[in-house]
mmCIF file of C-alpha atoms in Angstrom:
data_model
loop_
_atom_site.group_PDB
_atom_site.id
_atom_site.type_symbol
_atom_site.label_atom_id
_atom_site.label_comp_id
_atom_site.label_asym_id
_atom_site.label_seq_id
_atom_site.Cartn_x
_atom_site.Cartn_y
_atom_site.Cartn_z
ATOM 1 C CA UNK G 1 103.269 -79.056 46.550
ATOM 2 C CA UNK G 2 99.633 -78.882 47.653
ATOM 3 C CA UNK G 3 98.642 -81.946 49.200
ATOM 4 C CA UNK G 4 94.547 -82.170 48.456
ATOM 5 C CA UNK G 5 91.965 -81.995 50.623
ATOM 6 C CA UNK G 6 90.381 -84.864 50.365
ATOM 7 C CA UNK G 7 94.134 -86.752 51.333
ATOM 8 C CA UNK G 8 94.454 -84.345 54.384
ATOM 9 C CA UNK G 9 90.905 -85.181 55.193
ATOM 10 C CA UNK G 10 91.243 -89.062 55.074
ATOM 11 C CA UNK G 11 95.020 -88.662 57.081
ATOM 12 C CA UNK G 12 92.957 -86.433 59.637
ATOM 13 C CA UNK G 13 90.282 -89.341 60.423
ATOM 14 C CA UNK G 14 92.864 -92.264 60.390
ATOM 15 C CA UNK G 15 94.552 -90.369 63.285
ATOM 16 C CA UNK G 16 90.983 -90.067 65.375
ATOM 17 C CA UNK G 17 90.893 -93.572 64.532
ATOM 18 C CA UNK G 18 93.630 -94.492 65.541
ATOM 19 C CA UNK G 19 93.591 -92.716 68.590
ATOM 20 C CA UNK G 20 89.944 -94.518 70.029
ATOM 21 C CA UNK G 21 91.459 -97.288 68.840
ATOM 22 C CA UNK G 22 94.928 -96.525 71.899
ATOM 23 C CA UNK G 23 92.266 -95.462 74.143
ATOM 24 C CA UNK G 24 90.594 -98.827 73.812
ATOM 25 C CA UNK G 25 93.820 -100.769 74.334
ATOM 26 C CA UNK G 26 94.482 -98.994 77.166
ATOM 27 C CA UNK G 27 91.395 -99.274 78.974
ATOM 28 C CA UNK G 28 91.189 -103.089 77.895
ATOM 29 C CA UNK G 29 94.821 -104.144 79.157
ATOM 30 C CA UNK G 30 95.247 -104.426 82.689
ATOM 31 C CA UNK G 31 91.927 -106.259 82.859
ATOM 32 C CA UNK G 32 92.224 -109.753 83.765
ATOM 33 C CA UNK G 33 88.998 -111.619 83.924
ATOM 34 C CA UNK G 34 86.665 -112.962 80.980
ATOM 35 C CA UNK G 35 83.624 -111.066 81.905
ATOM 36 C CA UNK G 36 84.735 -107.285 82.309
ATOM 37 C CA UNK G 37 87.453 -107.882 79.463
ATOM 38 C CA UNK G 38 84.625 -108.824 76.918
ATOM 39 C CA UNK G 39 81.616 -106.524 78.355
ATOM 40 C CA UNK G 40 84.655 -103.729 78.320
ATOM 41 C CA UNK G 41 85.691 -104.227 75.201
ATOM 42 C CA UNK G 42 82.287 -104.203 73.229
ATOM 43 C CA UNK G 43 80.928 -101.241 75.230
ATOM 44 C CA UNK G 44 84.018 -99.446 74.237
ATOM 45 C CA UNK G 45 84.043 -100.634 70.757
ATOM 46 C CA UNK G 46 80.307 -99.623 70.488
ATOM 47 C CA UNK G 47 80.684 -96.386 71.908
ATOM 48 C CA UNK G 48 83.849 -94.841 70.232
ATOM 49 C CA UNK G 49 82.581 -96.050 66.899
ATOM 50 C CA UNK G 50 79.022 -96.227 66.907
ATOM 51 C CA UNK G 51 78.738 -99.100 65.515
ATOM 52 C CA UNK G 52 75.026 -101.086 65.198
ATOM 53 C CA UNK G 53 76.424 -104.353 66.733
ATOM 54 C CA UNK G 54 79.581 -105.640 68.033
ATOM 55 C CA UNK G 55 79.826 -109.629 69.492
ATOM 56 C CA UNK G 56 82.485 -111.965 69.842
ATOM 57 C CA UNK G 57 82.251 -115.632 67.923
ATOM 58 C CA UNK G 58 84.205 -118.570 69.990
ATOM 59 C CA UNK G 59 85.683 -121.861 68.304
ATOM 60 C CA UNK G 60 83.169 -124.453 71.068
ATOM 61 C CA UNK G 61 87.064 -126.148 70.217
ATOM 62 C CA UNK G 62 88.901 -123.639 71.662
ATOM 63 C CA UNK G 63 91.130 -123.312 75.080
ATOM 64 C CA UNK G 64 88.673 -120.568 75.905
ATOM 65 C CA UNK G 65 85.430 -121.493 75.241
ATOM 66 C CA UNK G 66 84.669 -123.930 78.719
ATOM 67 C CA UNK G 67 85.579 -119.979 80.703
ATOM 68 C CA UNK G 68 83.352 -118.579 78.783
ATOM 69 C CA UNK G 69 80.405 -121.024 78.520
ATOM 70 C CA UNK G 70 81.043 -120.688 82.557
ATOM 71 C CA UNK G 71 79.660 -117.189 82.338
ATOM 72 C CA UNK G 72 76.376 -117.082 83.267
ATOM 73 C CA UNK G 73 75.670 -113.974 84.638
ATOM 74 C CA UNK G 74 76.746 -111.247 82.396
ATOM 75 C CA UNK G 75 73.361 -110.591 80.081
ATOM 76 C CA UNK G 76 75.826 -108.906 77.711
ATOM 77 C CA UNK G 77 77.812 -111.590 76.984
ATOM 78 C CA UNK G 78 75.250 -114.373 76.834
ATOM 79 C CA UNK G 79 73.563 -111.814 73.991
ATOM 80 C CA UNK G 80 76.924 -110.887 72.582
ATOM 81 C CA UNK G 81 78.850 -114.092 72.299
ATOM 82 C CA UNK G 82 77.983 -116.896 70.324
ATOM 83 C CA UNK G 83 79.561 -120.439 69.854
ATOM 84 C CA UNK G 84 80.403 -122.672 66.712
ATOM 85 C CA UNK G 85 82.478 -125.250 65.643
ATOM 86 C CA UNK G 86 85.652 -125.391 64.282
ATOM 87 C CA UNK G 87 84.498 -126.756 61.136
ATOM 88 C CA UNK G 88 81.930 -123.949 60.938
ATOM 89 C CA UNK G 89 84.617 -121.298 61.978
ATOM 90 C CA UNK G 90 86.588 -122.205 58.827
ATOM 91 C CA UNK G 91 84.423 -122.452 56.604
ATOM 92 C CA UNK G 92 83.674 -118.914 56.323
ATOM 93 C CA UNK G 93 86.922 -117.447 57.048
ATOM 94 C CA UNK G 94 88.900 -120.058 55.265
ATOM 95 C CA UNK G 95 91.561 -119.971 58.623
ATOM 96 C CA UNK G 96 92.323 -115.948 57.182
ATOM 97 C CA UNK G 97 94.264 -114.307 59.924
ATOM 98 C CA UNK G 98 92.972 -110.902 58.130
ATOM 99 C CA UNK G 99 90.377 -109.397 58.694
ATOM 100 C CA UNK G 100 87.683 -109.791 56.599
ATOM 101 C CA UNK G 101 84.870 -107.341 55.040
ATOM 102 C CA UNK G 102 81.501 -107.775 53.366
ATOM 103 C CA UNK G 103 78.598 -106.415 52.410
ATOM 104 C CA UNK G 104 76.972 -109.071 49.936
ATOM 105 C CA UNK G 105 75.430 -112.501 50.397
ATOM 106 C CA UNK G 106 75.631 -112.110 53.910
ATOM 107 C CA UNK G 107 73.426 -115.091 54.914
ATOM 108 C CA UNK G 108 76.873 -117.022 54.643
ATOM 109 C CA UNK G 109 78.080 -115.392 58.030
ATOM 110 C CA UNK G 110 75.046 -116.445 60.074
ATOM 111 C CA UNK G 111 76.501 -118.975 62.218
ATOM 112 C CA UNK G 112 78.855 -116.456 63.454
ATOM 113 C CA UNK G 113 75.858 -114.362 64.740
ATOM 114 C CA UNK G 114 74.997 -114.986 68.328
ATOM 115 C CA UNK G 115 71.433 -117.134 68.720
ATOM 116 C CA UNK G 116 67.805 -115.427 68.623
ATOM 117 C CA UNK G 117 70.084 -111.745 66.888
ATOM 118 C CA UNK G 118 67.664 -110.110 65.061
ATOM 119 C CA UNK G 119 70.308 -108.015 63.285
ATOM 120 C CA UNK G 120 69.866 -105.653 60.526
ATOM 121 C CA UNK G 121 73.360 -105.981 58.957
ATOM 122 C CA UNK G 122 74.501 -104.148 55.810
ATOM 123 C CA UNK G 123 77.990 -104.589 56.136
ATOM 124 C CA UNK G 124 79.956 -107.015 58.500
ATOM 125 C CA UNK G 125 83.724 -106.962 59.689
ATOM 126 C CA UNK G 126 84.946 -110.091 60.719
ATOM 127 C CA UNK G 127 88.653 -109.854 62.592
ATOM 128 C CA UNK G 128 90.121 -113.392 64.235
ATOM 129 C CA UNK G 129 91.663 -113.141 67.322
ATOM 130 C CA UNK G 130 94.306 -116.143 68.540
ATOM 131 C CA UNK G 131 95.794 -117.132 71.299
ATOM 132 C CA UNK G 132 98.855 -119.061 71.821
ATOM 133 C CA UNK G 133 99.317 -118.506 68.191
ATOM 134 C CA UNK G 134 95.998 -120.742 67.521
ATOM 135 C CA UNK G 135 92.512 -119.129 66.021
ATOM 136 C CA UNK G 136 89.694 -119.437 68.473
ATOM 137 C CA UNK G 137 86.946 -116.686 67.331
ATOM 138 C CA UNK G 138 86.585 -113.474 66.099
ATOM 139 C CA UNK G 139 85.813 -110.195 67.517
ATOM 140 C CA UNK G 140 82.920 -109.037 64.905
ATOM 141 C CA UNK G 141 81.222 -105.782 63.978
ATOM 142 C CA UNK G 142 78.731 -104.892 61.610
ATOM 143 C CA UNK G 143 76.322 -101.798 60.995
ATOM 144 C CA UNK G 144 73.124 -101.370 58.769
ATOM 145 C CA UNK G 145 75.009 -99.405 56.384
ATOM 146 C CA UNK G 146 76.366 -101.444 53.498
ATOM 147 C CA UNK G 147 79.305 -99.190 53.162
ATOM 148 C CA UNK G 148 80.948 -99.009 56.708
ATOM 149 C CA UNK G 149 82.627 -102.236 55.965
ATOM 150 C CA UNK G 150 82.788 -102.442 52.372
ATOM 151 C CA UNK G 151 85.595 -105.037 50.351
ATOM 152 C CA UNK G 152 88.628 -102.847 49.803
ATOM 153 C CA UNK G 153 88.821 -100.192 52.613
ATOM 154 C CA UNK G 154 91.778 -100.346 54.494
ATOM 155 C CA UNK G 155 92.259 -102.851 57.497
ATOM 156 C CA UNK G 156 95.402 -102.411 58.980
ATOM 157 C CA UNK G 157 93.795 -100.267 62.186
ATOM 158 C CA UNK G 158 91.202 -103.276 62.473
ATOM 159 C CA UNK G 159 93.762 -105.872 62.049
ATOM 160 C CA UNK G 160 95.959 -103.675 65.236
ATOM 161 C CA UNK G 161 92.872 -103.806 67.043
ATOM 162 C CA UNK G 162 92.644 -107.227 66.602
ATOM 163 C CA UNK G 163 96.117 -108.211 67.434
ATOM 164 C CA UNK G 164 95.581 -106.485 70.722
ATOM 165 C CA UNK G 165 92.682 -108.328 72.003
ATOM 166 C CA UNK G 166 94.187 -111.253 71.053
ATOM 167 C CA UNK G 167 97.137 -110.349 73.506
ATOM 168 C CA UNK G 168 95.000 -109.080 76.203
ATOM 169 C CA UNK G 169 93.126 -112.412 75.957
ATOM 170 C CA UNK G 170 96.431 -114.076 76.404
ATOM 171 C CA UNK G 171 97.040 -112.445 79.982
ATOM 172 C CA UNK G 172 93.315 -112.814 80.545
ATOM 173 C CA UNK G 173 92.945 -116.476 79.993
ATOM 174 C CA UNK G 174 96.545 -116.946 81.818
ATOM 175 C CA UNK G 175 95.356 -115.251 85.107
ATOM 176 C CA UNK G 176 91.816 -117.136 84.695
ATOM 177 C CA UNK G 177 93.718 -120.463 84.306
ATOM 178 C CA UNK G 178 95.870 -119.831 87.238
ATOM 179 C CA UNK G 179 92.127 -118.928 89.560
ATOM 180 C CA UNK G 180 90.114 -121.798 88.022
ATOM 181 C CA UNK G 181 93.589 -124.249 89.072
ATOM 182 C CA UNK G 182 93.152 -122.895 92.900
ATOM 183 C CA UNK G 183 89.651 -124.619 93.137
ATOM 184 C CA UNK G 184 89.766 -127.188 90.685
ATOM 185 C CA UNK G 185 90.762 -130.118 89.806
ATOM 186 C CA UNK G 186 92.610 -129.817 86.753
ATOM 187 C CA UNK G 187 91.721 -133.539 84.982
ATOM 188 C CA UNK G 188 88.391 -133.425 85.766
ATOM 189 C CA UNK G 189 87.391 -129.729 86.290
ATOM 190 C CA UNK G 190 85.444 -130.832 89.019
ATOM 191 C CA UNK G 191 86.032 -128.621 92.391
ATOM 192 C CA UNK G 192 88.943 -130.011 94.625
ATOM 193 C CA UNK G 193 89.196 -131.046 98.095
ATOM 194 C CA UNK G 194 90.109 -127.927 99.920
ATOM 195 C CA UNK G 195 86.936 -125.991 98.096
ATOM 196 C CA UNK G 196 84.871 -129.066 98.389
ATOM 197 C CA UNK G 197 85.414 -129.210 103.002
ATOM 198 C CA UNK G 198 84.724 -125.202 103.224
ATOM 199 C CA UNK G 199 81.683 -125.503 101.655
ATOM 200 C CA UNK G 200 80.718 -128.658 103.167
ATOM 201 C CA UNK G 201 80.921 -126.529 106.529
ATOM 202 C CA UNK G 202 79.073 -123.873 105.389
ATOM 203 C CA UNK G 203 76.152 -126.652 104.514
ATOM 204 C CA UNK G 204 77.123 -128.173 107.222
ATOM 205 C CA UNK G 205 76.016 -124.870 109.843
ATOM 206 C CA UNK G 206 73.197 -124.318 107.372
ATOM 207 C CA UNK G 207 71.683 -127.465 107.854
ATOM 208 C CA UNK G 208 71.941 -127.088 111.781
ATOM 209 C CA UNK G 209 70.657 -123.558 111.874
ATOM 210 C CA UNK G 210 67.671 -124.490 109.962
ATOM 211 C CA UNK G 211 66.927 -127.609 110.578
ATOM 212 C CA UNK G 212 67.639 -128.461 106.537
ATOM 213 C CA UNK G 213 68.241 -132.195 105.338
ATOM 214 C CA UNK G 214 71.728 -132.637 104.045
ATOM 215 C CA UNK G 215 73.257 -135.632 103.290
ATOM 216 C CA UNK G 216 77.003 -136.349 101.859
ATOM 217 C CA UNK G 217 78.089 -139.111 99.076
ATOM 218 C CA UNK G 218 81.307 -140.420 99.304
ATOM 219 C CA UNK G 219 82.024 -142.634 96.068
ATOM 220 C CA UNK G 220 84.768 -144.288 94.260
ATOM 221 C CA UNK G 221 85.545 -146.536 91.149
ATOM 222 C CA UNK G 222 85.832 -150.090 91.440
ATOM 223 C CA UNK G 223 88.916 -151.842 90.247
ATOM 224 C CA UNK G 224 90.374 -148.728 89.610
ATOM 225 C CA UNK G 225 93.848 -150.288 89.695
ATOM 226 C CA UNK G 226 92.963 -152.955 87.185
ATOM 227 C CA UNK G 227 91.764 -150.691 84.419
ATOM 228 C CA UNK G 228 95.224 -148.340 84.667
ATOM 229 C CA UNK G 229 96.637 -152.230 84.499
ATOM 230 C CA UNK G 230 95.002 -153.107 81.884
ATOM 231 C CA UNK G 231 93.927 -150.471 79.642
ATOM 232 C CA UNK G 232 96.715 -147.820 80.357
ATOM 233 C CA UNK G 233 96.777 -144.826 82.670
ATOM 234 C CA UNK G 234 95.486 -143.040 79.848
ATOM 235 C CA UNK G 235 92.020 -144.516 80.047
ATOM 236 C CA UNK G 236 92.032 -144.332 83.682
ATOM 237 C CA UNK G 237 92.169 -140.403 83.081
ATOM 238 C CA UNK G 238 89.155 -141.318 80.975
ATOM 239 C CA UNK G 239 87.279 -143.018 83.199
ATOM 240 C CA UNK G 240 88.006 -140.637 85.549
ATOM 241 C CA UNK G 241 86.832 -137.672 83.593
ATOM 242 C CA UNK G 242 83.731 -139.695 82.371
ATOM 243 C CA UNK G 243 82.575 -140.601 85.999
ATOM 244 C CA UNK G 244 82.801 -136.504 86.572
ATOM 245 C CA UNK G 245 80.402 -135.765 83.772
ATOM 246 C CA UNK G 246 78.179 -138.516 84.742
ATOM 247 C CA UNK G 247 77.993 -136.830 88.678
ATOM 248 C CA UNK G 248 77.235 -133.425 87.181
ATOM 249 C CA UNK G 249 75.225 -134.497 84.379
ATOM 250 C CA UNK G 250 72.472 -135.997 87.177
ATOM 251 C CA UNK G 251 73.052 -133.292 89.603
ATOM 252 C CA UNK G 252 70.522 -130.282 91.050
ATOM 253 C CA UNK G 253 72.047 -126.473 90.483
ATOM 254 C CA UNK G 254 72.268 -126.991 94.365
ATOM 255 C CA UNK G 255 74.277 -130.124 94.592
ATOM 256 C CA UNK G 256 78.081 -129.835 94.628
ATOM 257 C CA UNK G 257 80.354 -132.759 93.510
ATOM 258 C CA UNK G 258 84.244 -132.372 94.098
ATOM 259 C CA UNK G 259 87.255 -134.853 93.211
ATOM 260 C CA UNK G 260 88.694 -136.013 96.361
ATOM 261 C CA UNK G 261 91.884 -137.652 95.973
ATOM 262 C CA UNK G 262 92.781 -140.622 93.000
ATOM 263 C CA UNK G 263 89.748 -142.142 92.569
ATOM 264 C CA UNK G 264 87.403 -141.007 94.996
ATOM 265 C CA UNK G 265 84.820 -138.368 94.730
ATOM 266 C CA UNK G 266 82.305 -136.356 97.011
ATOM 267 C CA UNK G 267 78.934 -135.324 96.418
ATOM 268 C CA UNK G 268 77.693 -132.689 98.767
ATOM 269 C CA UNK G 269 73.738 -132.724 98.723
ATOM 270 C CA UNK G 270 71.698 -130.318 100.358
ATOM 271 C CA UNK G 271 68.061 -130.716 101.522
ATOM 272 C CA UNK G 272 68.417 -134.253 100.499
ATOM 273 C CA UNK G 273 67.519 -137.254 102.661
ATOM 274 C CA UNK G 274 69.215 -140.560 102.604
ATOM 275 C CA UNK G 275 66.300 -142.102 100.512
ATOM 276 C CA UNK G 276 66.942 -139.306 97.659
ATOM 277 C CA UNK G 277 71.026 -139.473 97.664
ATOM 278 C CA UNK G 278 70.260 -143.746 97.068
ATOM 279 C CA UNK G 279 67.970 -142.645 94.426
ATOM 280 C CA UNK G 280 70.511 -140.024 92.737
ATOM 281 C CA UNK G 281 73.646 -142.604 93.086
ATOM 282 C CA UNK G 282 71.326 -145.509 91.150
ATOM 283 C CA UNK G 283 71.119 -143.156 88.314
ATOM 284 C CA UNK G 284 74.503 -142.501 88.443
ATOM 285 C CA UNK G 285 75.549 -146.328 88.341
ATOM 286 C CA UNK G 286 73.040 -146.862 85.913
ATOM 287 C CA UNK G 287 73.752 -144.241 83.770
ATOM 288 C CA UNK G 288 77.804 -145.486 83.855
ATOM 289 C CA UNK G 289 76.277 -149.313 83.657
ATOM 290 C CA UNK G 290 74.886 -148.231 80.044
ATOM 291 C CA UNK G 291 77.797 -145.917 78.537
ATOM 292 C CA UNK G 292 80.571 -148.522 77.800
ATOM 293 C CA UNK G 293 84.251 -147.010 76.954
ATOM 294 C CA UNK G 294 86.272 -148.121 74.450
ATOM 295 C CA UNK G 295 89.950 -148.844 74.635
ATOM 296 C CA UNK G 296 92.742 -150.834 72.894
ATOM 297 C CA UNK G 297 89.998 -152.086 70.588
ATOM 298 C CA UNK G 298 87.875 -153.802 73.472
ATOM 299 C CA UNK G 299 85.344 -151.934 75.545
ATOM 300 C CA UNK G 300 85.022 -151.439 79.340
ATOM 301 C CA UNK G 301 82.693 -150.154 82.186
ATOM 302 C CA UNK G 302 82.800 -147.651 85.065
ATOM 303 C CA UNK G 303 81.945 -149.200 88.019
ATOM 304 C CA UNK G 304 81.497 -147.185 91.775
ATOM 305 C CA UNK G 305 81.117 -148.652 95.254
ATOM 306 C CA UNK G 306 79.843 -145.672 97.686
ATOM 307 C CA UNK G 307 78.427 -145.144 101.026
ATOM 308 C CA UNK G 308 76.187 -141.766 102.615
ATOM 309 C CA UNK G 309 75.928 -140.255 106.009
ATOM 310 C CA UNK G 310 72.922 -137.582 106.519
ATOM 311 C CA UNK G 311 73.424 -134.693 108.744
ATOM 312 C CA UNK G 312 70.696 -135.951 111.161
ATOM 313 C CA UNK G 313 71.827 -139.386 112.409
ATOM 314 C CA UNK G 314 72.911 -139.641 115.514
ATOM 315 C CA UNK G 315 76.862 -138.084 116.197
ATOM 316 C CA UNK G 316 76.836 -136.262 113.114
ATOM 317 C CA UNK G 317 78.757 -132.982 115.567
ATOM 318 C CA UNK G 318 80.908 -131.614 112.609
ATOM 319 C CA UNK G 319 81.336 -131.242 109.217
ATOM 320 C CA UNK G 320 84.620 -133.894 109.293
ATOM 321 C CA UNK G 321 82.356 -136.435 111.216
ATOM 322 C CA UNK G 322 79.991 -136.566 108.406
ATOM 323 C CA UNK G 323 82.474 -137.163 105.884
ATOM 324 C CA UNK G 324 84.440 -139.377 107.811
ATOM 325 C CA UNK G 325 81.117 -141.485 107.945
ATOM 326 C CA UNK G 326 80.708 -141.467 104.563
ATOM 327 C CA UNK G 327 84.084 -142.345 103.757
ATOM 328 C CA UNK G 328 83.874 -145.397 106.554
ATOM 329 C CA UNK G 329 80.523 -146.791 104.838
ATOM 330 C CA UNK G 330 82.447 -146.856 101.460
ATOM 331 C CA UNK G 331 85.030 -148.779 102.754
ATOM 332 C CA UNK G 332 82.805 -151.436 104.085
ATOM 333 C CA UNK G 333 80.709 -151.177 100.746
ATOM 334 C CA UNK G 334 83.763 -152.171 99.074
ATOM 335 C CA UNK G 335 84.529 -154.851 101.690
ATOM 336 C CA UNK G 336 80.925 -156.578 101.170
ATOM 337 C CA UNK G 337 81.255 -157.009 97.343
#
């Protein structure tokens, strides 16, 4: 029996296929942070199939997004990554763990493409990827040629593909959770102590050498005790957690603020005077005075007592001093209300 050409031809190309397709799982797998992964991935993708444009679209939702969102100096991925909601996700792909293939009414996809594309598309491919068994994106191409990615062609080398980013990302995130855990703290995401008192010395001999104001918050909530009382530990988390967005929300690309211990928090604040850290700790309190939280079906408010030591008072001989200083003139803030 004569098997025709056109079968032998077809067989022929699923094996190069399928063979860029090994090479890209191989060069993809032992890497274990979110920028080379991604940038690695779409080069390779790009490259072995020449195809117009390859991004990746990210469930805002997802376990992953806040690591990637984090990302901000890859120019590849800001252009090649896009975020949307979870709502908007499934909409279009109806929660399909297939992958999916069109090359008609193709406005319908445009929330998947990243912000400011100017893409040509003919033809899009649209594979999820999970993690932990949960959707959160898709790893995308799409070419000017309406029939690269036509309804009906076979998927099952796309939907491989797919399945082995999505396990890739698995390690990936895993070894990313386990660095972001060493200097973080993992409620609030804010920096923890340890990170927070090595860079406080490096500000610390910066400030010295050049003769640069620095001064250091110390802060923590008021009644801290009472709202865990009253409201559940729950809501203490949130309090917590809100008090950390408020801090970063008001805070210079310069500033650093770090979770101390419980309740307390440091703000480190470089070529900042005394005058300026009162003004940026007013916002702060005012900004918490006019956000109310709600719990058990009542409402409550963050409040913070702090205190502020600048690098140039008198004594200030170390890093520790200064923070000890700060911490001291909390203490009696708290004492005098």
């Amino acid at each position: 029996m004569t098997i025709p050409h056109s079968v032998l031809e077809r067989l022929k190309n699923n094996e190069i296929t399928a063979r860029k397709f090994h090479e890209i799982e191989i060069s993809i797998l032992t890497i274990l942070n979110f920028q080379d992964f991604i940038e690695k991935l779409l080069f390779e993708i790009s490259s072995k199939f020449s195809v117009s444009y390859t991004w990746l679209s990210i469930i805002d939702e997802s376990g992953i997004s806040k690591y990637l969102q984090n990302i901000q100096d890859s120019t590849l991925l800001r252009r090649s990554t896009t975020f949307l909601s979870k709502e908007q996700f499934s909409k279009i792909t109806q929660n399909r763990l297939k992958p999916i293939l069109a090359n008609k009414n193709l406005n319908g996809f445009r929330s998947l493409f990243p912000e400011a594309s100017e893409y040509e598309i003919g033809s899009i491919a649209i594979a999820p990827i999970t993690l932990d068994g949960q959707i959160v994106g898709s790893f995308n191409q799409a070419d000017k040629n309406i029939s690269r990615f036509e309804p009906g062609i076979d998927t099952s080398l796309l939907e491989q593909l797919a399945l082995k980013v999505s396990l890739c990302l698995s390690n990936v995130t895993a070894h990313e959770q386990l660095k972001f855990l060493a200097f973080h703290d993992p409620l609030t995401g804010l920096l923890n102590r340890r990170v927070m008192e090595r860079i406080l010395e490096r500000e610390f001999q910066r400030s010295k050498r050049y003769h640069i104001d620095l001064t250091v918050l110390f802060l923590d909530l008021d009644d801290f005790k009472s709202i865990n009382d009253t409201f559940g530990h729950d809501n203490g988390d949130m309090a917590l957690c809100h008090t950390a967005d408020c801090l970063k929300s008001l805070k210079r690309d310069s500033d650093i603020v770090a979770r101390f211990a419980g309740d307390e928090f440091v703000v480190i604040l470089p070529s900042t005077n005394k005058s300026q850290a009162e003004n940026y700790i007013n916002r702060i309190k005012q900004k918490l005075a006019s956000s109310a939280l709600a719990a058990n079906n009542t409402t409550f408010h963050v409040k913070l007592s702090h205190g502020l030591a600048s690098v140039f008072e008198k004594g200030m001989d170390s890093s520790a001093i200064l923070l000890k200083t700060a911490d001291k003139r909390l203490y009696i803030a708290k004492q005098n209300k």
